[in-house]
Coordinates of C-alpha atoms and ligand atoms in Angstrom, one line a residue:
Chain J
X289 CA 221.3 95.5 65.0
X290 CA 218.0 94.0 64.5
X291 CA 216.8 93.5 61.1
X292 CA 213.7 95.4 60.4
X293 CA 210.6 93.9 58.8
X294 CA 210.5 94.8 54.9
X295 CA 206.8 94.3 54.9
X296 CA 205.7 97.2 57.5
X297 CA 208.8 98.7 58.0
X298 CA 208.1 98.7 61.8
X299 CA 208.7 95.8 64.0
X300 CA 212.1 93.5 64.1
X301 CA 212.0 90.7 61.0
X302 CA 211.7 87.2 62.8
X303 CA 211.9 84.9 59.3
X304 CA 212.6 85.1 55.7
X305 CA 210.5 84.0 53.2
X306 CA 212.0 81.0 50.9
X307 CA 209.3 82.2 48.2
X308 CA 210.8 85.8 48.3
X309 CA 213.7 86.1 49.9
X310 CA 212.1 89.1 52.2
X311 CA 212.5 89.1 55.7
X312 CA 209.8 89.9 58.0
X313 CA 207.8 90.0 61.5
X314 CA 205.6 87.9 62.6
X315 CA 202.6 89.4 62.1
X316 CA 203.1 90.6 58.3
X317 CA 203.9 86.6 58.5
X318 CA 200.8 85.5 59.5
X319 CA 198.9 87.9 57.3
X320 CA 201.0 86.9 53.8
X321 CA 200.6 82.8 54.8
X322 CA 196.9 83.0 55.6
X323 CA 195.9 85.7 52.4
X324 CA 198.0 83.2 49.9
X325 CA 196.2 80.4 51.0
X326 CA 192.8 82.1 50.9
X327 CA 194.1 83.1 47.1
X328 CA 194.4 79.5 46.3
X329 CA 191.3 78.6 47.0
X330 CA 189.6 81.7 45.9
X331 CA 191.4 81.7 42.6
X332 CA 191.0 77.6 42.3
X333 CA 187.6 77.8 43.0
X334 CA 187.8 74.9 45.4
X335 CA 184.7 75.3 47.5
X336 CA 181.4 76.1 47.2
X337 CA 179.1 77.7 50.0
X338 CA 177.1 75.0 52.1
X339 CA 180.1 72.2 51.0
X340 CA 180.8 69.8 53.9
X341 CA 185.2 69.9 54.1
X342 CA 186.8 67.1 55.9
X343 CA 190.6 67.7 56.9
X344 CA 192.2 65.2 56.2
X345 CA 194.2 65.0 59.8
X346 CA 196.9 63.3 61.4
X347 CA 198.3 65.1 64.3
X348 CA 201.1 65.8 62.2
X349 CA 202.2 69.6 61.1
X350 CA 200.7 70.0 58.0
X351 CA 197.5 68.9 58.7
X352 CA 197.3 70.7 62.0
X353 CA 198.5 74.1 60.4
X354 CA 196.0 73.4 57.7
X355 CA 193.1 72.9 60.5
X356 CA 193.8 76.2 61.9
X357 CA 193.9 78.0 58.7
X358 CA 190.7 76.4 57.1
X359 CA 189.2 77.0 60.5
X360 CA 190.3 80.6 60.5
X361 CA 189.7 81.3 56.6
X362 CA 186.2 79.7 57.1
X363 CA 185.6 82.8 59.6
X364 CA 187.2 86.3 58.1
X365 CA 186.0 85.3 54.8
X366 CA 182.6 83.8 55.5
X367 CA 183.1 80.8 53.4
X368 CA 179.7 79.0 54.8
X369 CA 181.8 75.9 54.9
X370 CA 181.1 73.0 57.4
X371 CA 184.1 71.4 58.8
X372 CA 185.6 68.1 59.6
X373 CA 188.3 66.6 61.3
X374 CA 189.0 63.4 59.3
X375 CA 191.8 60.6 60.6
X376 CA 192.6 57.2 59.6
X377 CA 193.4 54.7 62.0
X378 CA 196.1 52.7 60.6
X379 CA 196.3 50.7 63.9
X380 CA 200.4 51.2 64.2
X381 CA 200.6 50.7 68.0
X382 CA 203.2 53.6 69.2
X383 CA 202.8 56.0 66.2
X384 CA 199.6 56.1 65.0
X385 CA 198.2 56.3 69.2
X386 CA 200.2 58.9 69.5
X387 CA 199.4 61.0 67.1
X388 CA 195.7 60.6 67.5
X389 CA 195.4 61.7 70.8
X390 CA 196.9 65.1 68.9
X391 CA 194.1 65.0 66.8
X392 CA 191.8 64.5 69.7
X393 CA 193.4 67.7 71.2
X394 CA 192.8 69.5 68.2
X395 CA 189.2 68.2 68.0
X396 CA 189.0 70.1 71.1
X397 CA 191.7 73.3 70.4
X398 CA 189.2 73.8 66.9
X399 CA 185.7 73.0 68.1
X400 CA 185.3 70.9 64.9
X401 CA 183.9 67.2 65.2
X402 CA 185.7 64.3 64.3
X403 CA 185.6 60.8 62.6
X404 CA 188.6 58.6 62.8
X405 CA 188.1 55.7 60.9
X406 CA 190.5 52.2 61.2
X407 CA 191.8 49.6 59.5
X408 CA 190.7 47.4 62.0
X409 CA 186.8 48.3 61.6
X410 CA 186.9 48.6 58.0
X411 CA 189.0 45.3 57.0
X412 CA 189.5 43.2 59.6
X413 CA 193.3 43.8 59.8
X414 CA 195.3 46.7 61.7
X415 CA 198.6 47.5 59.9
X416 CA 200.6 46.0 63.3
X417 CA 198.7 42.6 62.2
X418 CA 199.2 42.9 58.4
X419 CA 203.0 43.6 59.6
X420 CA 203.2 40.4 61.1
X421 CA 201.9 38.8 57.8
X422 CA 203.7 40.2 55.4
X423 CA 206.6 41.4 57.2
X424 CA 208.3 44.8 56.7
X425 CA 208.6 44.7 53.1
X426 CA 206.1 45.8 51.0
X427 CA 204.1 46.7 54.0
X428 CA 203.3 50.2 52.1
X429 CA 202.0 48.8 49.6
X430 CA 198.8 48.0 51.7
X431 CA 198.9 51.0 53.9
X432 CA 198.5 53.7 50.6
X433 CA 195.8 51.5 49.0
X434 CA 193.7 51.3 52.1
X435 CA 194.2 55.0 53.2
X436 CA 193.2 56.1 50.0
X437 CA 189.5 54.0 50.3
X438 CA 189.6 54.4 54.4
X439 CA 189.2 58.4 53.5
X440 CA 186.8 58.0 50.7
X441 CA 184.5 55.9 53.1
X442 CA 184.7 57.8 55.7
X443 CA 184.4 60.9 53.9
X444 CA 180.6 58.9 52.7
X445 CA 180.1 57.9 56.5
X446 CA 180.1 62.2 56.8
X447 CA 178.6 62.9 53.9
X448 CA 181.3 65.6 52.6
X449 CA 181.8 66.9 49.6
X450 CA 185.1 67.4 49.4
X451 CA 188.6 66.4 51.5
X452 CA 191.6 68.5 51.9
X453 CA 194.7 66.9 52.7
X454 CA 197.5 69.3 54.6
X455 CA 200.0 68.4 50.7
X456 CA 202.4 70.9 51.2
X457 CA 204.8 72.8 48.0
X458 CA 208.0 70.6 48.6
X459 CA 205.6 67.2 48.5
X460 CA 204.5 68.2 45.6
X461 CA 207.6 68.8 44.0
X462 CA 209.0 65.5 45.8
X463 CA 206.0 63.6 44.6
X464 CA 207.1 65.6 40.3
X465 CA 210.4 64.3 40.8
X466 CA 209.4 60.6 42.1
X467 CA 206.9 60.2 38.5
X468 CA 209.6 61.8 36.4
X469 CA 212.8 59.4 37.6
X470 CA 209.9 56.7 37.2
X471 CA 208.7 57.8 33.9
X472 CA 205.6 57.5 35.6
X473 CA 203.4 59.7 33.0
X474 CA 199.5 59.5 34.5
X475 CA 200.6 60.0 37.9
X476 CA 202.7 63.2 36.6
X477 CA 199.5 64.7 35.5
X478 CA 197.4 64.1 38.1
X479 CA 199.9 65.1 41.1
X480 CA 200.5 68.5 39.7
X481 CA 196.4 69.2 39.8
X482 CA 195.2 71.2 42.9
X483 CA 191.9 69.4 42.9
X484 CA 191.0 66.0 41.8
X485 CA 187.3 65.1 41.4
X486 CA 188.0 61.4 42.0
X487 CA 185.8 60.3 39.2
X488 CA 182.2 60.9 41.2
X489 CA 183.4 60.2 44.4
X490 CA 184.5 63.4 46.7
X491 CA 186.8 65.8 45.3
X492 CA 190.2 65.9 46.9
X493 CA 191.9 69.2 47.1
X494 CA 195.3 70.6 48.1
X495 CA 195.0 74.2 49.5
X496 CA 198.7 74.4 50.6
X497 CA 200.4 73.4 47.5
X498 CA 202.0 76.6 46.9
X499 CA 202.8 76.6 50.7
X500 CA 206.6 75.8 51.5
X501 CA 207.2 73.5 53.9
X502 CA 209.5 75.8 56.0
X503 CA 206.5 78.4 56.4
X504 CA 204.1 75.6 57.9
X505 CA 206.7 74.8 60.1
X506 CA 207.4 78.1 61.2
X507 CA 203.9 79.0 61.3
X508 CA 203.1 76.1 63.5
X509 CA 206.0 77.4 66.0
X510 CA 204.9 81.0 66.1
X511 CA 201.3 80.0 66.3
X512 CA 202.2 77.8 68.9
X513 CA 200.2 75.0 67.4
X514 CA 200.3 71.6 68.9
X515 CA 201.4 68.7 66.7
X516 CA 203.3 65.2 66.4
X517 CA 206.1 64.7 65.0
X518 CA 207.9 60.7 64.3
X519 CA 207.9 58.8 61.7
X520 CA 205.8 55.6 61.3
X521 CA 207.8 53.0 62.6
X522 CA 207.5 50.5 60.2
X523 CA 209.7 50.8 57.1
X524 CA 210.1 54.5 55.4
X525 CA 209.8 54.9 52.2
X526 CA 213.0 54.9 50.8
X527 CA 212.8 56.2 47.5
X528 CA 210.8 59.4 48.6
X529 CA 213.1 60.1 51.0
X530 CA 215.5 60.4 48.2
X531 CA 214.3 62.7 46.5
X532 CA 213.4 64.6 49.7
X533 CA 216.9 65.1 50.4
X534 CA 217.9 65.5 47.1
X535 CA 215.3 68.5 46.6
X536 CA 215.9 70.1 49.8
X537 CA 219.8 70.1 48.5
X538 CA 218.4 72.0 45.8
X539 CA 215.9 74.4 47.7
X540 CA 219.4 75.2 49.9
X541 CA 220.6 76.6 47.0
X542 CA 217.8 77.6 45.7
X543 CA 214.9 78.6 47.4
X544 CA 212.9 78.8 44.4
X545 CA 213.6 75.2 43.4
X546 CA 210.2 74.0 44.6
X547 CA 208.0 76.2 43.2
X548 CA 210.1 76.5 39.8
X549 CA 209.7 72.0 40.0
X550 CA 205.5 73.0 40.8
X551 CA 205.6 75.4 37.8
X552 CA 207.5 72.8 34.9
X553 CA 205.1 69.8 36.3
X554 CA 202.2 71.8 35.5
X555 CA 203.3 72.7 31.9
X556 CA 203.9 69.5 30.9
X557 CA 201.3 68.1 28.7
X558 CA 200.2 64.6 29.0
X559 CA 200.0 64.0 25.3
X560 CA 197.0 62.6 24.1
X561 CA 198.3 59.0 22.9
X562 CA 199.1 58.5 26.2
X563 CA 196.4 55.8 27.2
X564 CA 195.3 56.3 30.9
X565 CA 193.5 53.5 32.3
X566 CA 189.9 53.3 32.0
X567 CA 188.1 53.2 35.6
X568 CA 185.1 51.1 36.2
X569 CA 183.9 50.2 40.0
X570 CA 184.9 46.9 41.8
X571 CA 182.5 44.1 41.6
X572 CA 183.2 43.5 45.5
X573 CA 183.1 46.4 47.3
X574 CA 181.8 48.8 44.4
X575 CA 185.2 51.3 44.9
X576 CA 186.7 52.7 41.9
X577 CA 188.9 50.4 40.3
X578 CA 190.8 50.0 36.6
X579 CA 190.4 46.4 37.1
X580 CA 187.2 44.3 37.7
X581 CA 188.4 43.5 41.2
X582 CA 190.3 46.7 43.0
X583 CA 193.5 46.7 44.8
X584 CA 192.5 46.9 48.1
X585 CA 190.3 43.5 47.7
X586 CA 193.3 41.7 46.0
X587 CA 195.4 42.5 48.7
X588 CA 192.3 41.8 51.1
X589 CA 191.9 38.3 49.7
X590 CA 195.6 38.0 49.9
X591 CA 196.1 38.3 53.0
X592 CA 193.0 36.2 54.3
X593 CA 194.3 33.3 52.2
X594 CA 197.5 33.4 53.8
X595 CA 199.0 34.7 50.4
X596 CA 200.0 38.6 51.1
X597 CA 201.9 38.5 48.0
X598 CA 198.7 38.4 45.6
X599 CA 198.7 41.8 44.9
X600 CA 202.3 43.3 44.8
X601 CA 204.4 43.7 42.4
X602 CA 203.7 42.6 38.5
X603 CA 201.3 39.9 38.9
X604 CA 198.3 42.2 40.3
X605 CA 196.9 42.5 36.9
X606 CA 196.8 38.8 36.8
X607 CA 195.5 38.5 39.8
X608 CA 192.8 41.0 39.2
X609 CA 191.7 38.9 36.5
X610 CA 191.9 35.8 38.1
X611 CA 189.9 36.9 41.3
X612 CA 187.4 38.3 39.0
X613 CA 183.5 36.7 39.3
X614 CA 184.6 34.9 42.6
X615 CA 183.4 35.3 46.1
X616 CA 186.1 36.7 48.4
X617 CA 186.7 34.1 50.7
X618 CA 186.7 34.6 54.5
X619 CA 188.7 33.2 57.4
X620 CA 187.7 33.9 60.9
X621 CA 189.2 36.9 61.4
X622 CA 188.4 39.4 58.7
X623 CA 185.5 41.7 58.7
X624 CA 182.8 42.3 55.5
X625 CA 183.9 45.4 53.5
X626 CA 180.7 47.5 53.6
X627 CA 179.7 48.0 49.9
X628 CA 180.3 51.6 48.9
X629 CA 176.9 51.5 47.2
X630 CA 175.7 51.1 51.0
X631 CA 177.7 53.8 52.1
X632 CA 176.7 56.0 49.3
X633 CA 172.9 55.7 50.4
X634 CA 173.6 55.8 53.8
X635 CA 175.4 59.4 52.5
X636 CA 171.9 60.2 50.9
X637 CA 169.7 59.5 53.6
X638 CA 172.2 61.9 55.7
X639 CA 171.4 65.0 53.3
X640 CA 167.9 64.1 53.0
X641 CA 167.3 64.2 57.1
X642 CA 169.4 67.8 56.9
X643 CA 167.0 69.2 54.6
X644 CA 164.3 69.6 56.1
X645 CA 161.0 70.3 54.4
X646 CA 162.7 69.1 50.8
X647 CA 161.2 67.4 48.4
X648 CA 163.9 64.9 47.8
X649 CA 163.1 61.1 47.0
X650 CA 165.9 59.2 49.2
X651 CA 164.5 56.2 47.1
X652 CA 166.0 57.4 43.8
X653 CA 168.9 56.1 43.0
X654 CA 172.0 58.3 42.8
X655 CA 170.6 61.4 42.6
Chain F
X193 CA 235.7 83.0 79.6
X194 CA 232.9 80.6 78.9
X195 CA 229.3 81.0 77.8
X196 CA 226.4 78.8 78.3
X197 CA 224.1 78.2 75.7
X198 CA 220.4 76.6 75.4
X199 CA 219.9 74.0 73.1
X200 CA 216.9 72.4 72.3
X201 CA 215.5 69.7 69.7
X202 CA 211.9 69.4 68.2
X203 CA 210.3 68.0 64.6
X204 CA 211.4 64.4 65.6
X205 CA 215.3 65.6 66.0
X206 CA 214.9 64.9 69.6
X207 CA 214.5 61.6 68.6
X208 CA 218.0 60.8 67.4
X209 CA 219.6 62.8 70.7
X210 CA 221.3 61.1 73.4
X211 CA 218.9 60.3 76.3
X212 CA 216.4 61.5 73.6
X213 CA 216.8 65.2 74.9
X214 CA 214.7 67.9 74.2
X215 CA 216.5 70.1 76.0
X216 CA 220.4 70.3 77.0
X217 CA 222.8 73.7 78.1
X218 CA 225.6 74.1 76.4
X219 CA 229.1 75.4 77.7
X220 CA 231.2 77.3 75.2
X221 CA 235.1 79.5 75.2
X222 CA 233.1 82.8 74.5
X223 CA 235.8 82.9 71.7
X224 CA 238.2 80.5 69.6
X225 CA 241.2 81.7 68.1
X226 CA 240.9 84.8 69.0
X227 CA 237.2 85.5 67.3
X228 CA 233.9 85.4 68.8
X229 CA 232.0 82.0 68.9
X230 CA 229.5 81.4 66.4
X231 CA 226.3 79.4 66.4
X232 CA 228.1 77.0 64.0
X233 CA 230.3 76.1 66.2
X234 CA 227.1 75.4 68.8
X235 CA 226.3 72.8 65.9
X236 CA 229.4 71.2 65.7
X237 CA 229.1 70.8 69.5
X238 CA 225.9 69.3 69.1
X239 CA 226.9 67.0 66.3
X240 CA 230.0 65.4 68.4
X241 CA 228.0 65.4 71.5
X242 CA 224.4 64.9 71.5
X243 CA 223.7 63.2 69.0
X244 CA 223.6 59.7 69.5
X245 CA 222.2 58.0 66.2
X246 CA 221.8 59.1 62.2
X247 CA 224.4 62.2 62.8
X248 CA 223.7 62.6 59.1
X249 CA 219.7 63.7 60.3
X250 CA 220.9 66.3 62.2
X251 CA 224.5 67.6 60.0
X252 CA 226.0 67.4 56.8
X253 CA 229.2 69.6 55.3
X254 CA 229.9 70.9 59.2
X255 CA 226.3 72.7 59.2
X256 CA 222.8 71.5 59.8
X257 CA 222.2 69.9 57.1
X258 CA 219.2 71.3 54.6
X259 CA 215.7 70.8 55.7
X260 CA 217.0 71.8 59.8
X261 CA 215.5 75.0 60.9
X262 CA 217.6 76.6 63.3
X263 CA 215.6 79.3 65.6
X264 CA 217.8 81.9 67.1
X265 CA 216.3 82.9 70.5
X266 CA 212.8 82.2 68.3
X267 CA 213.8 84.4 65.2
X268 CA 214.7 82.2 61.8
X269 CA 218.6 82.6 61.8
X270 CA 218.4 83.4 58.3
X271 CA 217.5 86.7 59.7
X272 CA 220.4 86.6 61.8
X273 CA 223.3 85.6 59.6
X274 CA 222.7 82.0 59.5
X275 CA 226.2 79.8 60.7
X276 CA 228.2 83.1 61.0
X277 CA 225.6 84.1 64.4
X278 CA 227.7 85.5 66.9
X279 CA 226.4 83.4 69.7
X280 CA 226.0 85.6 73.2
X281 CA 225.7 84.3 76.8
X282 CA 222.2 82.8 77.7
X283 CA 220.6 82.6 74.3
X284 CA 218.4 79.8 72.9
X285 CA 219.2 78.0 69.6
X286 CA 216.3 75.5 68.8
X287 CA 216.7 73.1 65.3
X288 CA 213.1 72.0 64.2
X289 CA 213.4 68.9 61.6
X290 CA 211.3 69.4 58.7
X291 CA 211.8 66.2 57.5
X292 CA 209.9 64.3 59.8
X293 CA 206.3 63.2 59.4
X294 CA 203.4 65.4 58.0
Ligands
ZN952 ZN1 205.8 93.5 59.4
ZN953 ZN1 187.0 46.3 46.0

């Protein structure tokens, strides 16, 4: 006896809802996903009309599902939004290949252009030759920090205004649970927050963070979307996946775990004697940075000295301080990091060309 | 009397099969001990005999273990009475890994 949808009453239930508990058909399923996510960003206020978006995209599910959606959003609710695919080229031979040729697919599926940006063009090292430097250990140390400025430049090489990442409800939660076992008070503050304005660089926003990951999943399966699924191939994060397993435990017996976990991050207060790091922009490369020199050109320098280990761990501030006022140096192989002050005017001159007739002085700094 | 059920893997769970199957079809006694077969004993099946690598991916506590979506011929199986699915001849169990990549 086929359980009947508790939405329309009419056609056979095909899934229930971890949020609810109801059971329903595919195409009340469809409609509930898509108007909650349109709610998000309508109550959040995340775009404006005109704003250039790039989707943040791997191939993977969540950024897939959340191409569709934006794509399809964009159209029933005449957002006036243009569109990007944005990828990152780690240069993992075997995973990353992979799972840009899924992007390329869905380049095609969506009709939306595409940048993919590397590691290779952008530092001079793939992550399969940083690999082979540093060896597997703190190998993700260098892939996060250079992801994080890989979108942010490309994101200037587009001249967007904003970038949504496909963030889903249980990373969230996983991400709560990581700060709180590491007392880790900034970062609880800011993973909770829906958008992040990125201190004058392009805001970063998170439309599915109220989505549950077993909805994408299934909403990628019914919509018969095409994606990748395998994880990188160099170490996984361990302690993540810990708490992944330890909150889906919980979501098992209780669905509402995840969102309950979302709702208790939010309330907590980050009490004001809580110092959070000043930010200032690096002296090399002009990214944001609570340090005179940023991360990503300590690690850099590390690894073109032959001395990976200058940036992990506890002795980064140190570091930081020590590479301060120096001249990176440069061994044969690495590439110059374009200055994000370059990138930035390139970004102007874009705008300016696309308005035509304006009166806007490209000259003028940082308008 | 036997049944023959479809089994297939996606979400990366294909991954840690033998052979890395996608795919596989599955010959089950249409009953044990006297009551019908259920799709947890398709599982079990799966767990001693497909999987080749990280059984603890794929089951844990003689179920799929949390964050494996089981799709009973392409309905959620929560719908459909999760492990206690009497399992009939010809239909299609897919487990979708939600674990895996995003
Ligand atoms: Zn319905
Ligand atoms: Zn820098």
């Amino acid at each position: 006896m086929p359980r009947v949808c508790e939405i329309c009453q009419g056609a056979k239930a095909i899934l229930r809802r971890p949020k609810t508990g109801q059971s329903i058909c595919k195409e009340c399923f469809f409609r509930v996903f898509e108007t909650e996510v349109h709610n998000t960003i309508v109550d959040n206020k995340l775009f404006r009309r005109g704003d250039r978006v790039g989707i943040g995209a791997s191939g993977g599910k969540d950024s897939t599902v959340l191409a569709y959606v934006m794509k399809t959003l964009n159209e029933r609710y005449d957002y006036g939004l243009d569109l990007f695919l944005l990828s990152v080229d780690e240069g993992i031979s075997g995973y990353r290949d992979d799972s840009l040729e899924t992007v390329k697919r869905n380049k095609e599926q969506y009709e939306l252009p595409l940048l993919i940006v590397s590691y290779e063009q952008l530092y001079g090292w793939s992550m399969d030759a940083i690999v082979e430097t540093v060896g597997r250990k703190n190998n993700c140390t260098f892939c996060g920090v250079f992801r994080r400025q890989a979108l942010d430049r490309g994101a200037l090489m587009l001249d967007l205004d904003h970038i949504v990442t496909g963030h889903n409800a249980d990373d969230v939660a996983e991400t709560i649970l990581m700060n709180i076992f590491r007392g880790d008070i900034p970062r609880l503050g800011r993973c909770t927050e829906i958008a992040t304005s990125g201190d004058g660089y392009i805001t970063r926003s998170k439309p599915f963070k109220y989505a549950y990951e077993k909805e994408i999943v299934m909403y990628a399966y019914f919509r018969k979307l095409d994606y990748f699924s395998t994880e990188c191939t160099y170490s996984p994060n361990a302690y993540r996946g810990y708490a992944r397993e330890f909150l889906k435990d919980l979501e098992a017996v209780r669905p509402s775990a995840i969102l309950d976990i979302i709702h208790s991050g939010e309330a907590m207060q980050v009490a004001s004697e809580v110092k959070l790091p000043s930010q200032t922009s690096c002296e090399r490369c002009g990214y944001i940075s609570s340090n005179r020199v940023c991360k990503a050109c300590v690690l850099l320098e590390g690894l073109e000295r032959g001395v990976p280990q200058l940036g992990i761990g506890k002795s980064v501030k140190k570091t930081q301080d020590l590479l301060a006022g120096r001249t990176a140096t440069r061994s044969g192989r690495a590439v110059d990091v374009v200055h994000f002050d370059k990138l930035r005017k390139h970004a102007q001159e874009m705008r300016h060309e696309r308005c035509t007739g304006c009166t806007c002085d490209t000259s003028a700094p940082g308008t | 009397m036997s049944i023959t059920v479809d089994v297939e893997f996606s979400g990366g769970l294909e991954l840690i099969m033998k052979d890395k199957v996608r795919q596989a079809t599955v010959s089950l006694p249409a009953t044990a001990d006297g009551k019908p077969t259920t799709v947890r004993q398709v599982i079990l099946y799966v767990r001693d005999n497909l999987v080749a690598d990280k059984p603890q991916l794929f089951s844990t506590e003689n179920t799929v273990r949390p964050g494996v979506l089981v799709m009973i011929n392409d309905s959620d199986w929560e719908v459909e009475g999760e492990n206690d699915y009497q399992v009939q001849d010809k239909d299609k169990v897919l487990f979708i890994s939600t674990m895996h990549g995003g």
